Short mmCIF file of C-alpha atoms in Angstrom, two decimals:
data_model
loop_
_atom_site.label_atom_id
_atom_site.label_comp_id
_atom_site.label_asym_id
_atom_site.label_seq_id
_atom_site.Cartn_x
_atom_site.Cartn_y
_atom_site.Cartn_z
CA MET A 1 -169.62 -113.13 -43.48
CA LEU A 2 -168.43 -116.72 -41.86
CA ARG A 3 -167.75 -117.33 -45.81
CA ARG A 4 -165.96 -114.14 -45.69
CA TRP A 5 -164.10 -115.45 -43.03
CA LEU A 6 -162.89 -118.65 -43.99
CA LEU A 7 -161.60 -117.61 -47.22
CA ALA A 8 -159.19 -115.14 -45.58
CA LEU A 9 -158.25 -118.19 -43.31
CA MET A 10 -157.21 -120.40 -46.37
CA THR A 11 -155.22 -117.82 -47.71
CA ARG A 12 -153.36 -117.89 -44.58
CA ILE A 13 -152.66 -121.02 -44.64
CA GLY A 14 -151.90 -121.13 -47.81
CA LEU A 15 -149.77 -118.62 -47.78
CA ILE A 16 -147.93 -120.25 -44.52
CA THR A 17 -147.24 -123.68 -46.60
CA SER A 18 -145.47 -122.41 -49.50
CA GLY A 19 -143.12 -119.74 -47.18
CA CYS A 20 -142.53 -123.22 -45.14
CA CYS A 21 -141.66 -125.38 -48.68
CA CYS A 22 -139.38 -122.94 -49.70
CA CYS A 23 -137.48 -122.62 -46.61
CA PHE A 24 -136.93 -126.53 -46.37
CA LEU A 25 -136.04 -126.48 -50.58
CA LEU A 26 -133.06 -123.92 -49.62
CA LEU A 27 -131.81 -125.62 -46.66
CA PHE A 28 -131.70 -128.88 -48.78
CA TYR A 29 -130.14 -126.88 -51.51
CA LEU A 30 -127.41 -126.11 -49.61
CA LEU A 31 -126.33 -129.03 -48.06
CA GLY A 32 -126.61 -130.51 -51.24
CA CYS A 33 -123.63 -127.82 -52.29
CA LYS A 34 -121.60 -128.10 -49.32
CA PRO A 35 -118.22 -128.70 -49.97
CA SER A 36 -116.79 -132.27 -49.67
CA SER A 37 -114.48 -132.83 -46.76
CA HIS A 38 -112.15 -134.92 -49.30
CA SER A 39 -111.95 -131.30 -51.10
CA LYS A 40 -108.65 -130.92 -53.12
CA HIS A 41 -108.64 -127.40 -50.90
CA PRO A 42 -110.13 -127.94 -47.74
CA THR A 43 -111.51 -125.24 -46.18
CA LEU A 44 -110.75 -123.12 -43.52
CA PRO A 45 -112.36 -123.59 -40.47
CA TRP A 46 -114.42 -120.58 -38.57
CA PRO A 47 -112.22 -118.55 -36.41
CA GLY A 48 -112.92 -118.54 -32.60
CA GLY A 49 -114.91 -122.01 -33.78
CA ALA A 50 -114.56 -124.94 -31.28
CA THR A 51 -112.52 -126.87 -34.28
CA SER A 52 -110.78 -124.01 -35.20
CA LYS A 53 -107.02 -125.06 -33.40
CA GLU A 54 -107.88 -128.66 -34.53
CA GLY A 55 -108.32 -127.66 -38.61
CA TYR A 56 -105.67 -125.63 -38.78
CA LEU A 57 -103.13 -128.26 -36.84
CA THR A 58 -104.51 -130.67 -39.26
CA LEU A 59 -104.02 -128.31 -42.44
CA LEU A 60 -100.83 -128.08 -41.17
CA GLN A 61 -99.95 -131.14 -40.74
CA GLU A 62 -101.04 -132.13 -44.55
CA ARG A 63 -98.88 -129.06 -45.96
CA GLU A 64 -95.77 -130.70 -44.15
CA ASP A 65 -96.44 -133.94 -44.91
CA SER A 66 -96.42 -132.74 -48.73
CA HIS A 67 -93.37 -130.69 -48.67
CA ARG A 68 -91.31 -133.51 -46.81
CA HIS A 69 -93.03 -136.01 -49.89
CA TYR A 70 -91.28 -133.40 -52.44
CA ILE A 71 -88.14 -132.55 -51.10
CA SER A 72 -87.91 -136.87 -50.83
CA SER A 73 -88.47 -136.76 -54.49
CA LEU A 74 -86.05 -134.02 -55.41
CA THR A 75 -83.18 -135.43 -53.44
CA LYS A 76 -83.47 -138.82 -54.79
CA GLN A 77 -83.58 -137.30 -58.18
CA ILE A 78 -80.27 -135.58 -57.56
CA ALA A 79 -78.82 -138.62 -55.79
CA GLU A 80 -79.83 -140.24 -59.27
CA LEU A 81 -78.19 -137.25 -61.43
CA LYS A 82 -74.73 -137.50 -59.13
CA VAL A 83 -74.88 -141.10 -60.18
CA ALA A 84 -75.36 -140.82 -63.59
CA LEU A 85 -72.87 -137.53 -63.55
CA GLU A 86 -69.97 -139.97 -61.91
CA GLU A 87 -70.62 -142.75 -64.68
CA ARG A 88 -70.71 -140.03 -67.99
CA THR A 89 -67.21 -138.86 -66.04
CA GLN A 90 -65.62 -141.97 -65.40
CA GLN A 91 -66.38 -142.56 -69.66
CA LEU A 92 -64.83 -139.89 -70.45
CA GLN A 93 -61.77 -140.39 -68.00
CA GLU A 94 -61.80 -143.64 -69.23
CA SER A 95 -61.92 -142.40 -73.10
CA LEU A 96 -59.46 -140.12 -72.63
CA GLU A 97 -56.61 -142.39 -71.22
CA THR A 98 -57.44 -145.03 -74.51
CA ALA A 99 -57.08 -141.77 -76.46
CA LYS A 100 -53.82 -140.88 -74.70
CA SER A 101 -52.11 -144.49 -74.50
CA LYS A 102 -52.60 -144.42 -77.88
CA GLY A 103 -51.04 -140.92 -79.10
CA ILE A 104 -54.28 -139.59 -80.13
CA LEU A 105 -55.35 -136.77 -78.21
CA PRO A 106 -56.21 -133.72 -79.54
CA GLN A 107 -53.84 -130.94 -78.39
CA GLY A 108 -55.40 -128.63 -75.38
CA LEU A 109 -57.29 -131.41 -74.03
CA GLU A 110 -55.19 -132.52 -71.46
CA SER A 111 -56.71 -130.27 -68.61
CA LEU A 112 -59.84 -132.29 -69.20
CA HIS A 113 -57.59 -135.26 -66.88
CA ASN A 114 -58.34 -133.47 -64.33
CA THR A 115 -61.93 -133.53 -62.74
CA PRO A 116 -63.24 -129.66 -62.77
CA THR A 117 -64.28 -128.73 -59.18
CA LYS A 118 -66.33 -125.67 -57.78
CA SER A 119 -63.15 -123.70 -56.70
CA ASP A 120 -61.56 -124.21 -59.84
CA LEU A 121 -64.02 -122.70 -61.84
CA LYS A 122 -63.73 -119.86 -59.13
CA GLU A 123 -59.98 -119.76 -59.95
CA PHE A 124 -60.92 -119.32 -63.55
CA PHE A 125 -62.94 -116.23 -62.86
CA ARG A 126 -60.82 -114.71 -60.89
CA SER A 127 -57.50 -115.23 -63.86
CA GLN A 128 -60.18 -113.55 -66.27
CA LEU A 129 -60.57 -110.59 -63.87
CA ASN A 130 -56.74 -110.32 -63.42
CA GLN A 131 -56.08 -110.29 -66.89
CA ALA A 132 -58.68 -107.73 -68.24
CA GLU A 133 -58.28 -104.01 -68.03
CA VAL A 134 -60.63 -103.93 -64.79
CA SER A 135 -58.21 -102.51 -62.26
CA SER A 136 -55.44 -101.23 -63.88
CA GLY A 137 -54.62 -100.15 -66.91
CA VAL A 138 -52.98 -102.08 -69.75
CA GLU A 139 -50.10 -101.02 -72.57
CA LEU A 140 -51.51 -100.64 -75.74
CA PRO A 141 -50.16 -100.74 -79.21
CA ASN A 142 -51.83 -97.18 -80.57
CA GLU A 143 -55.30 -95.66 -80.13
CA TYR A 144 -57.60 -98.01 -82.16
CA ALA A 145 -56.78 -100.89 -79.98
CA LEU A 146 -58.56 -99.24 -77.05
CA ILE A 147 -62.28 -100.57 -76.46
CA PRO A 148 -64.16 -97.39 -75.46
CA PHE A 149 -66.97 -97.51 -72.71
CA ASP A 150 -70.56 -97.23 -73.56
CA ALA A 151 -72.20 -94.48 -70.99
CA PHE A 152 -76.16 -95.51 -69.75
CA THR A 153 -79.04 -94.50 -67.43
CA LEU A 154 -81.76 -96.67 -66.69
CA GLN A 155 -83.36 -94.98 -69.78
CA THR A 156 -80.56 -94.31 -72.30
CA VAL A 157 -77.01 -96.09 -73.71
CA TYR A 158 -75.17 -93.70 -75.07
CA GLN A 159 -72.40 -95.26 -77.51
CA LEU A 160 -70.21 -94.71 -80.32
CA GLU A 161 -71.37 -97.22 -83.05
CA THR A 162 -70.93 -95.76 -86.28
CA GLY A 163 -72.78 -96.25 -89.08
CA LEU A 164 -76.31 -94.75 -91.10
CA THR A 165 -78.37 -97.05 -88.78
CA LYS A 166 -77.02 -96.43 -85.28
CA HIS A 167 -77.71 -93.54 -83.18
CA PRO A 168 -75.38 -91.84 -80.76
CA ALA A 169 -78.43 -92.20 -77.62
CA GLU A 170 -80.75 -94.74 -77.54
CA ARG A 171 -83.05 -96.74 -75.75
CA PRO A 172 -81.94 -100.74 -75.93
CA SER A 173 -85.02 -102.36 -78.37
CA ARG A 174 -83.01 -105.62 -77.86
CA ARG A 175 -84.56 -107.18 -75.34
CA ASP A 176 -81.31 -108.84 -73.93
CA ARG A 177 -79.47 -105.67 -74.29
CA ARG A 178 -82.12 -104.36 -72.13
CA ASP A 179 -82.10 -107.39 -69.18
CA GLU A 180 -78.19 -107.13 -69.27
CA LEU A 181 -78.08 -103.28 -67.86
CA VAL A 182 -81.24 -103.35 -65.68
CA GLY A 183 -79.69 -106.90 -64.16
CA THR A 184 -76.77 -105.30 -63.42
CA VAL A 185 -78.18 -102.38 -61.99
CA GLU A 186 -80.15 -104.86 -59.70
CA THR A 187 -77.04 -106.76 -58.67
CA ALA A 188 -75.10 -103.37 -57.55
CA LEU A 189 -78.72 -102.66 -55.68
CA HIS A 190 -78.07 -106.29 -53.45
CA VAL A 191 -74.69 -105.35 -52.89
CA LEU A 192 -75.52 -101.90 -51.76
CA ASN A 193 -78.17 -102.95 -49.34
CA GLY A 194 -76.74 -106.09 -48.17
CA PRO A 195 -75.69 -106.67 -44.63
CA GLN A 196 -71.75 -106.64 -45.15
CA GLN A 197 -72.10 -103.13 -46.76
CA HIS A 198 -73.60 -101.92 -42.91
CA ALA A 199 -71.07 -103.67 -40.58
CA ASP A 200 -69.06 -100.79 -40.27
CA GLY A 201 -70.78 -97.58 -38.29
CA THR A 202 -69.62 -94.96 -40.90
CA ARG A 203 -71.64 -97.10 -43.41
CA ARG A 204 -74.76 -95.38 -44.90
CA LYS A 205 -77.66 -96.83 -43.08
CA ARG A 206 -80.88 -96.03 -45.58
CA THR A 207 -82.16 -98.63 -48.90
CA TYR A 208 -80.82 -97.62 -52.37
CA SER A 209 -82.74 -97.54 -54.65
CA PRO A 210 -83.12 -97.37 -58.40
CA SER A 211 -83.87 -93.69 -58.62
CA ASP A 212 -80.11 -93.32 -56.46
CA PHE A 213 -78.58 -94.51 -59.88
CA ILE A 214 -76.66 -91.82 -62.24
CA GLN A 215 -74.64 -93.28 -64.66
CA GLY A 216 -73.06 -96.18 -65.38
CA LEU A 217 -69.92 -96.87 -67.31
CA THR A 218 -69.75 -100.76 -69.67
CA ARG A 219 -67.47 -102.50 -72.33
CA THR A 220 -66.77 -105.95 -73.52
CA GLU A 221 -63.47 -107.64 -74.17
CA ARG A 222 -64.09 -110.52 -76.35
CA THR A 223 -61.81 -112.90 -74.87
CA ARG A 224 -62.28 -111.87 -71.18
CA GLY A 225 -66.01 -110.42 -70.77
CA THR A 226 -67.63 -107.49 -68.99
CA VAL A 227 -66.85 -104.81 -66.83
CA TYR A 228 -69.67 -102.58 -65.24
CA GLU A 229 -68.81 -99.16 -63.58
CA LEU A 230 -71.74 -97.86 -61.46
CA VAL A 231 -72.07 -94.54 -59.79
CA PHE A 232 -75.24 -93.92 -57.52
CA LYS A 233 -76.62 -91.04 -54.99
CA GLY A 234 -73.94 -90.83 -51.78
CA ASP A 235 -75.17 -89.19 -48.46
CA GLY A 236 -74.48 -85.67 -49.20
CA PRO A 237 -74.38 -83.90 -52.82
CA GLN A 238 -70.47 -84.26 -53.23
CA ASN A 239 -70.75 -88.21 -51.81
CA PHE A 240 -71.23 -90.72 -54.54
CA ALA A 241 -71.01 -94.97 -54.11
CA GLN A 242 -69.06 -96.26 -56.94
CA LEU A 243 -69.31 -99.99 -57.58
CA VAL A 244 -67.19 -102.14 -60.30
CA LEU A 245 -68.59 -105.51 -61.59
CA PHE A 246 -67.24 -108.05 -63.88
CA ARG A 247 -68.64 -110.96 -66.17
CA PRO A 248 -66.28 -113.03 -67.66
CA PHE A 249 -68.76 -114.89 -69.29
CA GLY A 250 -70.09 -116.51 -66.79
CA PRO A 251 -71.72 -115.11 -63.04
CA LEU A 252 -71.61 -111.35 -62.24
CA MET A 253 -68.35 -110.62 -59.58
CA LYS A 254 -67.93 -107.62 -57.41
CA VAL A 255 -64.70 -106.47 -57.66
CA LYS A 256 -64.79 -103.48 -55.28
CA SER A 257 -67.58 -101.25 -54.26
CA ASP A 258 -66.65 -97.74 -52.24
CA GLY A 259 -67.77 -94.80 -50.71
CA VAL A 260 -66.28 -91.61 -53.03
CA SER A 261 -66.21 -87.88 -51.67
CA THR A 262 -65.46 -85.51 -53.99
CA HIS A 263 -65.64 -82.55 -51.56
CA GLY A 264 -62.54 -82.06 -51.43
CA ILE A 265 -61.31 -81.98 -55.62
CA ILE A 266 -60.65 -78.91 -57.64
CA ILE A 267 -60.88 -78.91 -61.11
CA ASN A 268 -58.35 -76.86 -63.04
CA ILE A 269 -60.00 -75.80 -66.30
CA ILE A 270 -57.33 -74.48 -68.64
CA VAL A 271 -58.10 -72.66 -71.80
CA PRO A 272 -55.87 -72.11 -74.68
CA LEU A 273 -56.85 -68.96 -76.78
CA SER A 274 -55.89 -66.40 -78.92
CA GLY A 275 -58.38 -63.96 -80.06
CA ARG A 276 -62.23 -65.06 -80.65
CA VAL A 277 -63.18 -63.02 -77.95
CA ASP A 278 -67.01 -63.45 -78.84
CA ALA A 279 -66.19 -67.36 -78.46
CA PHE A 280 -64.64 -66.62 -74.96
CA GLU A 281 -67.59 -64.48 -73.84
CA GLN A 282 -69.84 -67.46 -74.81
CA PHE A 283 -67.88 -69.59 -72.65
CA MET A 284 -67.48 -67.57 -69.86
CA SER A 285 -71.31 -67.80 -69.48
CA ASN A 286 -71.53 -71.09 -69.05
CA PHE A 287 -68.56 -71.08 -66.89
CA ARG A 288 -70.19 -68.38 -64.79
CA ASP A 289 -73.60 -70.40 -64.13
CA VAL A 290 -72.25 -73.93 -64.01
CA CYS A 291 -68.89 -73.60 -62.27
CA VAL A 292 -69.37 -70.36 -60.27
CA ARG A 293 -73.13 -70.86 -59.09
CA GLN A 294 -73.63 -74.70 -59.10
CA ASP A 295 -70.05 -76.39 -58.61
CA GLY A 296 -67.92 -73.70 -56.84
CA ARG A 297 -64.71 -76.15 -56.73
CA VAL A 298 -62.76 -74.91 -59.59
CA HIS A 299 -60.03 -72.82 -60.59
CA LEU A 300 -59.90 -71.12 -64.65
CA THR A 301 -56.14 -71.03 -66.21
CA VAL A 302 -56.28 -68.80 -69.76
CA VAL A 303 -53.31 -69.26 -71.81
CA TYR A 304 -53.54 -65.90 -74.30
CA PHE A 305 -51.17 -65.96 -77.13
CA GLY A 306 -50.15 -62.45 -78.57
CA ARG A 307 -51.27 -58.98 -77.59
CA ASP A 308 -54.25 -58.49 -79.71
CA GLN A 309 -58.03 -58.23 -77.64
CA ILE A 310 -55.87 -59.11 -74.35
CA ASP A 311 -57.41 -56.05 -72.91
CA GLN A 312 -61.17 -57.12 -73.97
CA VAL A 313 -60.13 -60.84 -72.50
CA LYS A 314 -59.05 -59.14 -69.34
CA ALA A 315 -62.73 -57.26 -69.72
CA VAL A 316 -64.75 -60.29 -69.19
CA LEU A 317 -62.99 -61.77 -66.24
CA ASP A 318 -63.52 -58.76 -64.73
CA GLN A 319 -66.81 -58.25 -65.45
CA ILE A 320 -67.25 -61.95 -64.00
CA THR A 321 -65.10 -61.08 -60.79
CA ARG A 322 -67.77 -58.10 -60.10
CA GLU A 323 -71.26 -60.18 -60.78
CA THR A 324 -70.04 -63.27 -58.89
CA ARG A 325 -67.19 -62.32 -56.56
CA PHE A 326 -64.99 -65.22 -58.00
CA ARG A 327 -61.20 -64.57 -58.05
CA SER A 328 -59.94 -68.47 -58.89
CA PHE A 329 -58.58 -67.48 -62.21
CA THR A 330 -55.21 -66.88 -63.38
CA LEU A 331 -54.51 -65.04 -66.73
CA ILE A 332 -51.20 -65.84 -68.46
CA GLN A 333 -50.21 -64.18 -71.94
CA MET A 334 -47.27 -65.44 -74.23
CA ASN A 335 -46.01 -63.54 -76.87
CA GLU A 336 -45.40 -65.61 -78.75
CA LYS A 337 -47.93 -68.01 -81.91
CA PHE A 338 -50.50 -70.19 -80.74
CA SER A 339 -49.91 -73.49 -80.08
CA ARG A 340 -52.47 -75.68 -78.06
CA GLY A 341 -50.48 -77.96 -76.74
CA ARG A 342 -47.73 -75.21 -75.32
CA GLY A 343 -50.62 -73.38 -73.83
CA LEU A 344 -51.84 -76.55 -71.93
CA ASP A 345 -48.58 -77.37 -70.62
CA VAL A 346 -47.59 -74.15 -69.56
CA GLY A 347 -51.60 -73.63 -67.41
CA ALA A 348 -50.60 -77.38 -66.32
CA ARG A 349 -47.22 -76.51 -64.85
CA ALA A 350 -47.95 -72.69 -63.80
CA TRP A 351 -50.45 -74.59 -60.89
CA ARG A 352 -48.02 -73.57 -57.63
CA GLN A 353 -50.25 -75.03 -55.02
CA ARG A 354 -49.26 -78.02 -53.11
CA GLN A 355 -52.52 -79.50 -53.44
CA ASN A 356 -52.17 -82.34 -56.39
CA VAL A 357 -54.88 -80.80 -58.88
CA LEU A 358 -57.15 -82.33 -61.59
CA LEU A 359 -56.72 -80.77 -64.85
CA PHE A 360 -59.48 -80.37 -67.39
CA PHE A 361 -57.80 -79.57 -70.88
CA CYS A 362 -60.78 -77.52 -72.47
CA ASP A 363 -61.35 -75.24 -75.79
CA VAL A 364 -62.99 -71.82 -75.66
CA ASP A 365 -65.95 -73.63 -78.02
CA VAL A 366 -66.63 -76.13 -75.69
CA HIS A 367 -70.01 -76.41 -73.45
CA PHE A 368 -70.16 -78.49 -69.81
CA THR A 369 -72.96 -79.50 -67.50
CA PRO A 370 -72.72 -79.32 -64.09
CA ASP A 371 -73.24 -83.32 -64.62
CA PHE A 372 -69.83 -83.52 -66.83
CA LEU A 373 -67.95 -81.93 -63.69
CA THR A 374 -68.98 -84.84 -61.80
CA SER A 375 -67.95 -87.85 -64.29
CA CYS A 376 -64.71 -85.63 -64.47
CA ARG A 377 -63.88 -86.09 -60.41
CA LEU A 378 -64.90 -89.61 -60.27
CA ASN A 379 -63.60 -91.05 -63.89
CA ALA A 380 -60.02 -89.67 -63.31
CA ASP A 381 -57.96 -91.08 -60.68
CA ALA A 382 -54.05 -89.92 -59.73
CA GLY A 383 -51.83 -92.82 -60.57
CA LYS A 384 -54.48 -95.16 -61.83
CA LYS A 385 -56.83 -93.99 -64.33
CA VAL A 386 -57.39 -90.60 -66.80
CA TYR A 387 -60.46 -89.76 -68.64
CA TYR A 388 -60.42 -88.99 -71.86
CA PRO A 389 -64.61 -88.25 -72.62
CA VAL A 390 -65.97 -88.21 -76.19
CA LEU A 391 -67.95 -85.06 -76.93
CA PHE A 392 -70.92 -84.56 -78.23
CA SER A 393 -70.35 -82.52 -81.92
CA GLN A 394 -73.05 -79.74 -82.66
CA TYR A 395 -73.84 -79.15 -86.95
CA ASN A 396 -73.82 -75.96 -88.37
CA PRO A 397 -77.33 -75.08 -86.83
CA SER A 398 -78.02 -72.48 -89.92
CA ILE A 399 -78.58 -76.54 -92.21
CA ILE A 400 -80.40 -77.98 -88.84
CA TYR A 401 -82.54 -75.10 -88.32
CA SER A 402 -82.87 -74.36 -91.72
CA ASN A 403 -86.82 -74.69 -91.71
CA HIS A 404 -87.15 -72.96 -88.16
CA THR A 405 -88.36 -69.24 -88.59
CA HIS A 406 -85.12 -68.38 -86.05
CA ILE A 407 -82.69 -70.59 -84.65
CA PRO A 408 -83.10 -71.91 -81.00
CA SER A 409 -81.30 -70.43 -78.26
CA ILE A 410 -77.90 -72.96 -77.79
CA LYS A 411 -79.63 -74.65 -74.49
CA GLN A 412 -82.41 -76.02 -76.84
CA GLN A 413 -80.05 -76.80 -79.34
CA LEU A 414 -78.40 -79.38 -76.95
CA VAL A 415 -80.34 -82.33 -77.40
CA ILE A 416 -78.59 -85.86 -78.32
CA LYS A 417 -79.42 -87.34 -81.75
CA ASN A 418 -78.56 -87.96 -85.25
CA GLU A 419 -80.01 -84.71 -86.87
CA ASN A 420 -78.21 -82.55 -84.16
CA GLY A 421 -74.51 -83.87 -84.13
CA PHE A 422 -72.02 -86.59 -83.68
CA TRP A 423 -70.03 -88.34 -81.26
CA ARG A 424 -66.18 -86.94 -81.59
CA ASP A 425 -64.86 -89.93 -81.42
CA PHE A 426 -61.42 -88.97 -83.50
CA GLY A 427 -60.67 -85.93 -80.91
CA PHE A 428 -58.77 -86.27 -77.93
CA GLY A 429 -58.30 -83.17 -76.91
CA MET A 430 -61.11 -82.87 -73.85
CA THR A 431 -59.39 -84.70 -70.72
CA CYS A 432 -59.59 -85.09 -67.42
CA GLN A 433 -56.19 -86.20 -65.56
CA TYR A 434 -54.14 -85.45 -62.37
CA ARG A 435 -51.20 -82.57 -62.65
CA SER A 436 -48.78 -85.54 -61.36
CA ASP A 437 -49.36 -87.73 -63.99
CA PHE A 438 -49.21 -85.56 -66.68
CA ILE A 439 -45.78 -84.44 -65.22
CA ASN A 440 -44.59 -87.95 -65.11
CA ILE A 441 -46.08 -89.04 -68.40
CA GLY A 442 -43.94 -85.68 -70.18
CA GLY A 443 -46.85 -83.55 -70.99
CA PHE A 444 -47.14 -82.64 -74.09
CA ASP A 445 -44.58 -82.79 -77.36
CA ARG A 446 -43.82 -78.42 -77.20
CA SER A 447 -42.15 -78.97 -80.62
CA ILE A 448 -45.64 -79.18 -82.13
CA ARG A 449 -46.74 -75.59 -83.17
CA GLY A 450 -50.36 -74.65 -84.59
CA TRP A 451 -53.27 -77.00 -84.71
CA GLY A 452 -53.97 -80.79 -84.36
CA LEU A 453 -51.73 -84.23 -82.91
CA GLU A 454 -50.60 -82.73 -79.86
CA ASP A 455 -52.87 -84.20 -78.10
CA VAL A 456 -53.23 -87.54 -79.85
CA HIS A 457 -49.48 -88.00 -78.79
CA LEU A 458 -50.61 -87.36 -75.46
CA TYR A 459 -53.22 -90.15 -75.41
CA ARG A 460 -50.68 -92.68 -77.07
CA LYS A 461 -48.13 -92.11 -74.26
CA TYR A 462 -51.15 -93.38 -71.57
CA LEU A 463 -51.78 -96.00 -73.80
CA HIS A 464 -48.13 -97.25 -73.60
CA SER A 465 -48.23 -96.81 -69.88
CA LYS A 466 -49.86 -98.94 -66.77
CA LEU A 467 -52.77 -96.01 -66.39
CA MET A 468 -56.02 -97.25 -67.33
CA VAL A 469 -57.70 -94.84 -70.17
CA VAL A 470 -61.41 -94.40 -69.30
CA ARG A 471 -62.76 -93.71 -73.22
CA ALA A 472 -66.52 -93.12 -73.07
CA PRO A 473 -69.43 -90.40 -74.10
CA SER A 474 -70.16 -88.16 -72.19
CA ARG A 475 -73.98 -86.95 -72.29
CA GLY A 476 -72.62 -83.37 -70.19
CA LEU A 477 -69.37 -82.01 -72.97
CA PHE A 478 -70.63 -80.58 -76.13
CA HIS A 479 -68.67 -78.99 -79.21
CA LEU A 480 -70.34 -75.63 -80.00
CA TRP A 481 -70.29 -75.43 -84.23
CA HIS A 482 -67.92 -72.70 -85.40
CA GLU A 483 -66.80 -71.86 -88.92
CA LYS A 484 -63.20 -73.57 -89.17
CA SER A 485 -60.82 -72.59 -91.78
CA CYS A 486 -57.67 -74.62 -92.42
CA ALA A 487 -54.96 -72.57 -93.05
CA ASP A 488 -52.95 -73.68 -96.79
CA GLU A 489 -49.70 -73.06 -95.06
CA LEU A 490 -50.31 -76.33 -92.57
CA PRO A 491 -48.47 -79.69 -93.80
CA PRO A 492 -50.45 -82.17 -96.05
CA ASP A 493 -51.37 -84.35 -92.47
CA LYS A 494 -52.42 -81.61 -90.38
CA TYR A 495 -54.18 -80.12 -93.57
CA LYS A 496 -55.87 -83.10 -94.25
CA MET A 497 -57.02 -83.86 -90.59
CA CYS A 498 -58.51 -80.30 -90.63
CA MET A 499 -60.40 -80.73 -93.39
CA GLN A 500 -62.25 -84.39 -92.60
CA THR A 501 -63.09 -82.49 -89.33
CA LYS A 502 -64.55 -79.19 -91.36
CA ALA A 503 -66.56 -81.69 -93.57
CA MET A 504 -67.89 -83.85 -90.94
CA SER A 505 -68.99 -80.98 -88.74
CA GLU A 506 -71.10 -79.33 -90.96
CA ALA A 507 -73.88 -81.65 -90.98
CA SER A 508 -75.53 -85.60 -90.64
CA HIS A 509 -74.97 -87.55 -93.84
CA GLY A 510 -79.11 -87.18 -94.96
CA GLN A 511 -78.74 -83.36 -94.76
CA LEU A 512 -75.43 -82.90 -96.90
CA GLY A 513 -77.21 -85.98 -99.18
CA ALA A 514 -80.32 -83.31 -99.57
CA LEU A 515 -77.83 -80.42 -99.72
CA PHE A 516 -75.69 -81.95 -103.12
CA PHE A 517 -79.47 -82.96 -105.12
CA LYS A 518 -81.36 -80.14 -104.08
CA ARG A 519 -81.80 -79.20 -107.82
CA GLU A 520 -82.70 -82.72 -108.27
CA ILE A 521 -85.57 -82.45 -105.56
CA ASN A 522 -86.99 -79.06 -106.80
CA SER A 523 -87.06 -80.16 -109.65
CA GLN A 524 -89.23 -82.94 -108.41
CA LYS A 525 -91.04 -81.20 -106.04
CA GLN A 526 -91.82 -78.77 -109.25
CA SER A 527 -93.31 -81.50 -111.83
CA LYS A 528 -95.59 -82.39 -109.34
CA GLU A 529 -96.81 -78.90 -108.90
CA ILE A 530 -97.47 -78.65 -112.18
#
């Protein structure tokens, strides 16, 4: 019995001794691993401890001393650089004086005698801005001298570049191009959200974000710089913030920043027509959905040539009136041979209201969206600029969708890509301009009859004026494909233009090639199957 008790006692003593040894070893380990007080990153004292305040003050003092030392070092380096710059400038001035005295100073370097200053740089940028076509138009010799705009959103750039490897709409693959456009939008957001924008009590109070960006236009003049026109959402569906930025091969400059309201701007859509009732019904279907049901601030003027099918045209208009109660349209009948320029001129001059209306010259085979109407209002300004959008022209659907069981609906066909169509950059017929500018410029050449050239003549008039011409691709304006026939009685120049348009409107280069070499392609397939 005693023996068992002694064994139990010894076991307990051994366990207690082992536990104490473990505790001592753990304590010594923790003391040995404690961070040194001279560590590079001192630990913060425990909050609420006796030394909490003193520890924070010590840390702040160390940081402050470190920053002072860094600032002192930078100041010393700046001073040394200034001295070196003055010495180099002095050496340059002496070299120029010596060259001038010997008569060997190259022409164009006289301006280097004056040391450039910050104000000189600003003055140079300002002179670049004044010479560029930013705030006002510049007289141009012909339509080929105009530099068109590229249109862009946060995701896509719409450009008029031609060639087999180019695309009408693309996501920029080059990083510098992406950074340029994203940086421009960020700069515009800094301007909109800056304190100067809120100095006036009528200014918008909320903060702008990238999601408010609608669309931008940009173009580069090689000897001047790059201009950007950016549009952001405003306080309401008809209010916008519009900014113009300029990069004169240097930092971005703000040219202007204005709030724009399109509330009271009515668009008079003028359509010349002769026959083609089926196309007119399709046009009115789009007009009803976009202009009547969504926009509501439009007037339609139809100038009809001849008497055939005039009753059917009236029936289409009456049906729209019954369905929507829309009555803001004018039907003008012309008992003469069709002339597009004549019809547009008559339609523009038929406006009898005192308001200076915005005109949109349109064709019956054109499809547009609400976004285009917004662009029409924002890019035309009475006495300052006219808008010549470049529409996306659709290829022959029977060729595009030859591998499909059925041709998709029109809305499904309106996709901007190489296989579906091309930018109609040779056409100038679709345009937005105020009636006052149209009248002052002299309108269309009334001597032109039939098809073509009347729009080019009007376009050239604006290029020769002081008005700015905004030429840019529009992602909301489409030319629907239709069979085109070129009359034999057309003059040679017009017949050639008509045939060129017909050839370009059928299919892409690759699709036409596949049709042309269809026999060889089929033969190759048959030989593979055998």
